[in-house]
mmCIF file of C-alpha atoms in Angstrom:
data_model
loop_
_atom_site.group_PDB
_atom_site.id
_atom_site.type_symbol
_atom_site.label_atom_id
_atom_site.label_comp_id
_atom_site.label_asym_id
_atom_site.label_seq_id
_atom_site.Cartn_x
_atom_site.Cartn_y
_atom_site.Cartn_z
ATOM 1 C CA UNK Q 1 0.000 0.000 0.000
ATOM 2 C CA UNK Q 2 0.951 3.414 -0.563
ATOM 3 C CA UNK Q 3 1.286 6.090 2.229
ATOM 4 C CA UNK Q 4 -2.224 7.245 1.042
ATOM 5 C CA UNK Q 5 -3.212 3.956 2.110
ATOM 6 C CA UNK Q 6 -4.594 2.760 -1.716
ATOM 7 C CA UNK Q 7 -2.531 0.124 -3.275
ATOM 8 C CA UNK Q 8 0.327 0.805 -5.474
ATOM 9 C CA UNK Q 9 -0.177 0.786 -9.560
ATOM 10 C CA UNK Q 10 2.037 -1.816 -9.152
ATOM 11 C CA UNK Q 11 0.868 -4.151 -6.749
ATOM 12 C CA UNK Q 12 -2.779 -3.564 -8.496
ATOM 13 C CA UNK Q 13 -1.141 -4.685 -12.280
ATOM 14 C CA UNK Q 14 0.691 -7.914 -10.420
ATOM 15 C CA UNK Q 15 -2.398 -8.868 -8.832
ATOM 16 C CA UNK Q 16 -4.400 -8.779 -11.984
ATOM 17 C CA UNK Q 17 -1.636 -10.169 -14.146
ATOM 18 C CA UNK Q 18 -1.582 -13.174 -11.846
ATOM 19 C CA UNK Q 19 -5.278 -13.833 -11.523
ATOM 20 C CA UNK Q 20 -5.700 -13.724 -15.352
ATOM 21 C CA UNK Q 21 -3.092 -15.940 -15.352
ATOM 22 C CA UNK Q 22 -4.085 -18.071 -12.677
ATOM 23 C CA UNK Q 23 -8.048 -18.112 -13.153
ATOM 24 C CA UNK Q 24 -8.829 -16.674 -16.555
ATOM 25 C CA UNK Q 25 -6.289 -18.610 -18.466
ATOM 26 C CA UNK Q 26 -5.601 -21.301 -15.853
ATOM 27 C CA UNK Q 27 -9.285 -22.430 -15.605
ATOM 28 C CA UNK Q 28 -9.409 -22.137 -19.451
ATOM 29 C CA UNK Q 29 -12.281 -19.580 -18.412
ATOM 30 C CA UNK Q 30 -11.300 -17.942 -21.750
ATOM 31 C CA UNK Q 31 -10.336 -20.253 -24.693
ATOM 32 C CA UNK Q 32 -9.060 -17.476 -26.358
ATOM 33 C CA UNK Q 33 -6.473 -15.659 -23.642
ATOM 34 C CA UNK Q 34 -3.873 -17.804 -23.008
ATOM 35 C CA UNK Q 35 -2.203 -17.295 -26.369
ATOM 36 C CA UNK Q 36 -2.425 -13.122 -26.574
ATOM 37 C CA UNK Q 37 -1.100 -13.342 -22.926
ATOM 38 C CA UNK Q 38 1.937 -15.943 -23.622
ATOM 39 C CA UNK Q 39 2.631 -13.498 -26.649
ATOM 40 C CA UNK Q 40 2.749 -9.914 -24.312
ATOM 41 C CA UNK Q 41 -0.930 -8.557 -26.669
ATOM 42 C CA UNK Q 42 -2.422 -8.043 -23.067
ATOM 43 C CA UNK Q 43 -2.136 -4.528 -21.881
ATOM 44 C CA UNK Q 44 -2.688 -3.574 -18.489
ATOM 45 C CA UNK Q 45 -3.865 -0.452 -17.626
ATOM 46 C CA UNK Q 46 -4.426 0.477 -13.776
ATOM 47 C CA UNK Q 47 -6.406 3.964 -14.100
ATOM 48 C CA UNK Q 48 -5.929 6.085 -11.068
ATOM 49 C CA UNK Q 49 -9.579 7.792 -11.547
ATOM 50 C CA UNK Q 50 -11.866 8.728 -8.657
ATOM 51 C CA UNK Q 51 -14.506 10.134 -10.581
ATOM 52 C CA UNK Q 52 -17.168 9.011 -13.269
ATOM 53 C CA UNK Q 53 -15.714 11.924 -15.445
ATOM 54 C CA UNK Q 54 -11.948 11.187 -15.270
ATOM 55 C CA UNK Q 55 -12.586 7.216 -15.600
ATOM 56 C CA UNK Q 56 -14.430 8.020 -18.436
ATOM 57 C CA UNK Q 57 -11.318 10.169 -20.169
ATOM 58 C CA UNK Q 58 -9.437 7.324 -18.992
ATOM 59 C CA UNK Q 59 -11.199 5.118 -20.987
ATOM 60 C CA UNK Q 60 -11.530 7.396 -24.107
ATOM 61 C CA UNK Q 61 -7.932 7.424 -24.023
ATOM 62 C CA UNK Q 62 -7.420 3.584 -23.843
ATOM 63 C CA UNK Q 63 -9.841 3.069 -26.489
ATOM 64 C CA UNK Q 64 -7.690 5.128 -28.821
ATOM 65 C CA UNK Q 65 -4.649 3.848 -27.885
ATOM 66 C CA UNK Q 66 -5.707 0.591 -28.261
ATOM 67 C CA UNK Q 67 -7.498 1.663 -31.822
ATOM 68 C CA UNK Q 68 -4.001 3.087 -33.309
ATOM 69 C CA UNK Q 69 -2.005 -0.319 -32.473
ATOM 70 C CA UNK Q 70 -1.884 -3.182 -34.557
ATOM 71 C CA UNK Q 71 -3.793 -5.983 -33.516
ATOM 72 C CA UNK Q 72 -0.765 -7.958 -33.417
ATOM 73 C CA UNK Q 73 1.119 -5.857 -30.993
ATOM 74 C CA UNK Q 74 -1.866 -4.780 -28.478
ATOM 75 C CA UNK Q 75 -5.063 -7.480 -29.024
ATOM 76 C CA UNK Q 76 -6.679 -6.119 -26.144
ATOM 77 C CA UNK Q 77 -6.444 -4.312 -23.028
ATOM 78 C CA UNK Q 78 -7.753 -4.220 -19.339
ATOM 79 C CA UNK Q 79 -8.473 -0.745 -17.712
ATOM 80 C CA UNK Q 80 -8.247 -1.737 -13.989
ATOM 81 C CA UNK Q 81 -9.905 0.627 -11.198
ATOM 82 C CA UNK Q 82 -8.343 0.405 -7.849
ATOM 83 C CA UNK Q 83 -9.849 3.355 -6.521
ATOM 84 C CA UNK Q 84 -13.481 3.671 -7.313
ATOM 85 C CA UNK Q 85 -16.127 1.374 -8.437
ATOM 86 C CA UNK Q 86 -16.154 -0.892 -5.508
ATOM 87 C CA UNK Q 87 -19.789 -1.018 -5.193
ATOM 88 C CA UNK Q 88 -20.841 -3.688 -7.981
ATOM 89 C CA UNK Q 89 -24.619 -1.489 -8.417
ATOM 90 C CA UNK Q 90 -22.063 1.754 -9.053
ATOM 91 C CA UNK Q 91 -19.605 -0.320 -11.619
ATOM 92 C CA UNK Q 92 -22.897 -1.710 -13.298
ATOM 93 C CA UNK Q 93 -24.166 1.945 -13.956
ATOM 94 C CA UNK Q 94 -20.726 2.958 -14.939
ATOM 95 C CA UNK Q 95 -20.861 0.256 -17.436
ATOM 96 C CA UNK Q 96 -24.108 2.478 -19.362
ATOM 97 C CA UNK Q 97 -21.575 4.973 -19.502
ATOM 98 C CA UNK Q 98 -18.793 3.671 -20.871
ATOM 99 C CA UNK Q 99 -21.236 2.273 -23.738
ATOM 100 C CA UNK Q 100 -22.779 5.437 -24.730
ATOM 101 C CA UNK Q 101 -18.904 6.126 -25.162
ATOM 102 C CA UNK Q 102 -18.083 3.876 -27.447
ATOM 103 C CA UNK Q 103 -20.996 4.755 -29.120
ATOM 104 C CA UNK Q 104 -20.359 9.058 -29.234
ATOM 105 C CA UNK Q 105 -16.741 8.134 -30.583
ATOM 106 C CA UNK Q 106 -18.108 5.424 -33.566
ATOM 107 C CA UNK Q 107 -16.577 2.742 -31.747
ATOM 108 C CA UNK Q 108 -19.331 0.608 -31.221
ATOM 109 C CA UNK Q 109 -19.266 -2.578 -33.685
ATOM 110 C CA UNK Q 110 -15.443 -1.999 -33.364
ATOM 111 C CA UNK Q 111 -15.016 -2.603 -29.727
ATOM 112 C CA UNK Q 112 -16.595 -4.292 -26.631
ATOM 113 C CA UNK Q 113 -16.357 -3.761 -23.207
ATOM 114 C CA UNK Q 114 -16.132 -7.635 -20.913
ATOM 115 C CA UNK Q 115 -17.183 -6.331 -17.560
ATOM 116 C CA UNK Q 116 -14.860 -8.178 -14.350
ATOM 117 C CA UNK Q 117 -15.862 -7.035 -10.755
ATOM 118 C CA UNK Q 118 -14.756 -8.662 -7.228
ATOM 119 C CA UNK Q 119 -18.442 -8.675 -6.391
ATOM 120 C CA UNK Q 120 -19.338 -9.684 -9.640
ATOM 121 C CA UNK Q 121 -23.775 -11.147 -10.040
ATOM 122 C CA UNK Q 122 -25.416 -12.126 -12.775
ATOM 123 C CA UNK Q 123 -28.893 -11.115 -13.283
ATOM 124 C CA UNK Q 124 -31.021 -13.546 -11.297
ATOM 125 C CA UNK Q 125 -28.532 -15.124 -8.988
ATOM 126 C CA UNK Q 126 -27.399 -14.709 -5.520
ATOM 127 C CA UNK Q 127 -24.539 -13.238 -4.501
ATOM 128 C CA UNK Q 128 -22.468 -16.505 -3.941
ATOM 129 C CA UNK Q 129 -23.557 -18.527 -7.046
ATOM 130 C CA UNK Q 130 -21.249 -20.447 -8.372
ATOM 131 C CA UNK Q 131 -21.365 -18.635 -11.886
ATOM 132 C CA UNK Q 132 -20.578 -15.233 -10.634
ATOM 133 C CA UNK Q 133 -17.096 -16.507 -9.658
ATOM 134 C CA UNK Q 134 -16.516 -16.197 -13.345
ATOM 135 C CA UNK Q 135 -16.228 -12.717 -14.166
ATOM 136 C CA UNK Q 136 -15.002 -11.913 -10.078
ATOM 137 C CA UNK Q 137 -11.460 -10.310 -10.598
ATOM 138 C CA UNK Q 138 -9.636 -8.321 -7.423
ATOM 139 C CA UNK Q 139 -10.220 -4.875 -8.715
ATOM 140 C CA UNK Q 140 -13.082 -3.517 -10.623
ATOM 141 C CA UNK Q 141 -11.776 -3.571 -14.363
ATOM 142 C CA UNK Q 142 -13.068 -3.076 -18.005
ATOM 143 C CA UNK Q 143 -11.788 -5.714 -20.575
ATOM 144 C CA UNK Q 144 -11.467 -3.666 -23.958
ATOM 145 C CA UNK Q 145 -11.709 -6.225 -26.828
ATOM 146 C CA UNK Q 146 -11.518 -5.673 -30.480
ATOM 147 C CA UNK Q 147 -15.039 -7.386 -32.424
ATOM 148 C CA UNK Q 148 -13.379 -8.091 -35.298
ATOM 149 C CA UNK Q 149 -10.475 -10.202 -33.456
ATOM 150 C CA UNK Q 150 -13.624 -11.632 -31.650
ATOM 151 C CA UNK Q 151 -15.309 -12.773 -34.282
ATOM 152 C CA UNK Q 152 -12.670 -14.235 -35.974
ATOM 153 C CA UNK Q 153 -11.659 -16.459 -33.189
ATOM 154 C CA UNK Q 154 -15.494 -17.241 -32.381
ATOM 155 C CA UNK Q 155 -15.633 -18.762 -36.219
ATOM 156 C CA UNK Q 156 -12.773 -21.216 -36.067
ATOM 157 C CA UNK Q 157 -13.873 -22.685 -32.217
ATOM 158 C CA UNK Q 158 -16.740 -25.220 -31.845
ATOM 159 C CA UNK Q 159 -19.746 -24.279 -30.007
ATOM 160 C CA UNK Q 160 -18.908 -21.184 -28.466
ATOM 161 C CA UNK Q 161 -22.015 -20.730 -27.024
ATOM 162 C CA UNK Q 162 -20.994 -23.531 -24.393
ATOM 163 C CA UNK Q 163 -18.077 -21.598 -23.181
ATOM 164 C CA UNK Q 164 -20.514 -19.727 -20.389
ATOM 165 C CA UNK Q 165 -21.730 -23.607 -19.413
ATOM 166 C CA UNK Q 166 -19.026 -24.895 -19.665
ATOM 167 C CA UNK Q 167 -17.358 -22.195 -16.999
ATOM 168 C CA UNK Q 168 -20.441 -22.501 -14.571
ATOM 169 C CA UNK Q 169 -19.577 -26.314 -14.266
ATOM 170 C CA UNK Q 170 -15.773 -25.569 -13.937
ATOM 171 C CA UNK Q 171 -17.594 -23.080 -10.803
ATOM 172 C CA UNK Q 172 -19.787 -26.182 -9.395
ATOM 173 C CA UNK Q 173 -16.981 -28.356 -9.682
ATOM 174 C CA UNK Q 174 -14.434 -26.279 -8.072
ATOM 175 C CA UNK Q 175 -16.574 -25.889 -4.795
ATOM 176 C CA UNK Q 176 -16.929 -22.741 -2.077
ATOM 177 C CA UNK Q 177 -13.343 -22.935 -0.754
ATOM 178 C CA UNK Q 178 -11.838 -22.764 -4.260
ATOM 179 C CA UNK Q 179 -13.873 -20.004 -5.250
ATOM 180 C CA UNK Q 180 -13.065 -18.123 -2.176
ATOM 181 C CA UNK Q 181 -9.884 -18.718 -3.105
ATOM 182 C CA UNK Q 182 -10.111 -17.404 -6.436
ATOM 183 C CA UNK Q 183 -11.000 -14.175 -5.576
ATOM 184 C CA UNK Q 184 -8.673 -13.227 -2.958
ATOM 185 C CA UNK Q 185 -5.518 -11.928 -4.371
ATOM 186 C CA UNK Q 186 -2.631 -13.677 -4.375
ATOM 187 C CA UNK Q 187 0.173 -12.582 -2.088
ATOM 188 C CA UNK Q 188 2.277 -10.043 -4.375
ATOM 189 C CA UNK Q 189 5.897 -8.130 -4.265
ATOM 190 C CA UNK Q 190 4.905 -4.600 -3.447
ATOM 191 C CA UNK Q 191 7.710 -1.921 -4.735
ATOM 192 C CA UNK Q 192 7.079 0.673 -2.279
#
């Protein structure tokens, strides 16, 4: 932790770097990440907004940056928020937001936005379904993905649709200890 007492942009990036690693890829949760991530595509992005407004330019300027790179140097990025969004009601209406964005700059149908939130609940669950576990990350974070990468991959794997299934029974199987597991952060260098 920093002397502010809010955790370090480095300590934030190692945690998420090691729970994609650990849960997203390790769990196969996404078919699709382990190769970007073996190949350094991944960016990680820990935004050090506090408000709606300069999240929001924070994300503006991720989209772009992302939208100028090759798809084979930066695939896709994750715009982690230590420091606000830790209600998962707040996050969700942030989420409205941050698609009428995409939308004023013409980047919807170009880009997505995969929500990930340590309190993480599907519509119609309860808060310690199994299912949830699957988009629970440590810090609230936006997963910026490019559509046409998406659909490309999406075309060559069989039965996508049974990816979501398929990670609710890798959830049931795993059991309550595991998943409590999952979400707590591993324990990770901090640089001061």
């Amino acid at each position: 932790m920093t002397d502010a007492g809010k955790p370090s942009q480095a300590l934030v990036e190692a945690q998420t770097r090691e729970w994609v690693a650990r849960v997203v890829v390790g769990l196969n949760l996404c078919p699709f990440a382990g190769r970007p991530l073996a190949s350094g595509q991944v960016r990680f992005r820990v935004s050090e907004a506090e408000t709606a407004e300069t999240l929001l330019e924070d994300l503006q300027a991720e989209l772009a940056w992302l939208d100028a790179q090759p798809p084979e140097e930066t695939e896709t990025s994750l715009l982690i928020v230590p420091h606000m969004l830790a209600d998962f009601h707040d996050y969700n209406d942030f989420l409205a937001l941050a698609d009428m964005l995409l939308e004023r700059f013409g980047w919807e149908g170009r880009f997505q936005i995969a929500s990930f939130h340590p309190h993480y609940q599907f519509a119609d669950t309860q808060p310690d379904a199994p299912e949830n576990y699957t988009n629970r990350s440590p810090w609230p974070m936006l997963h910026l993905l490019r559509e046409d990468s998406l659909e490309q991959v999406l075309r060559h794997y069989p039965e996508p649709e049974q990816i979501p299934l398929r990670n609710i029974e890798t959830m049931n199987r795993l059991g309550r200890d595991a998943l409590i597991a999952l979400r707590t952060p591993p324990e990770s260098g901090e640089d001061g």
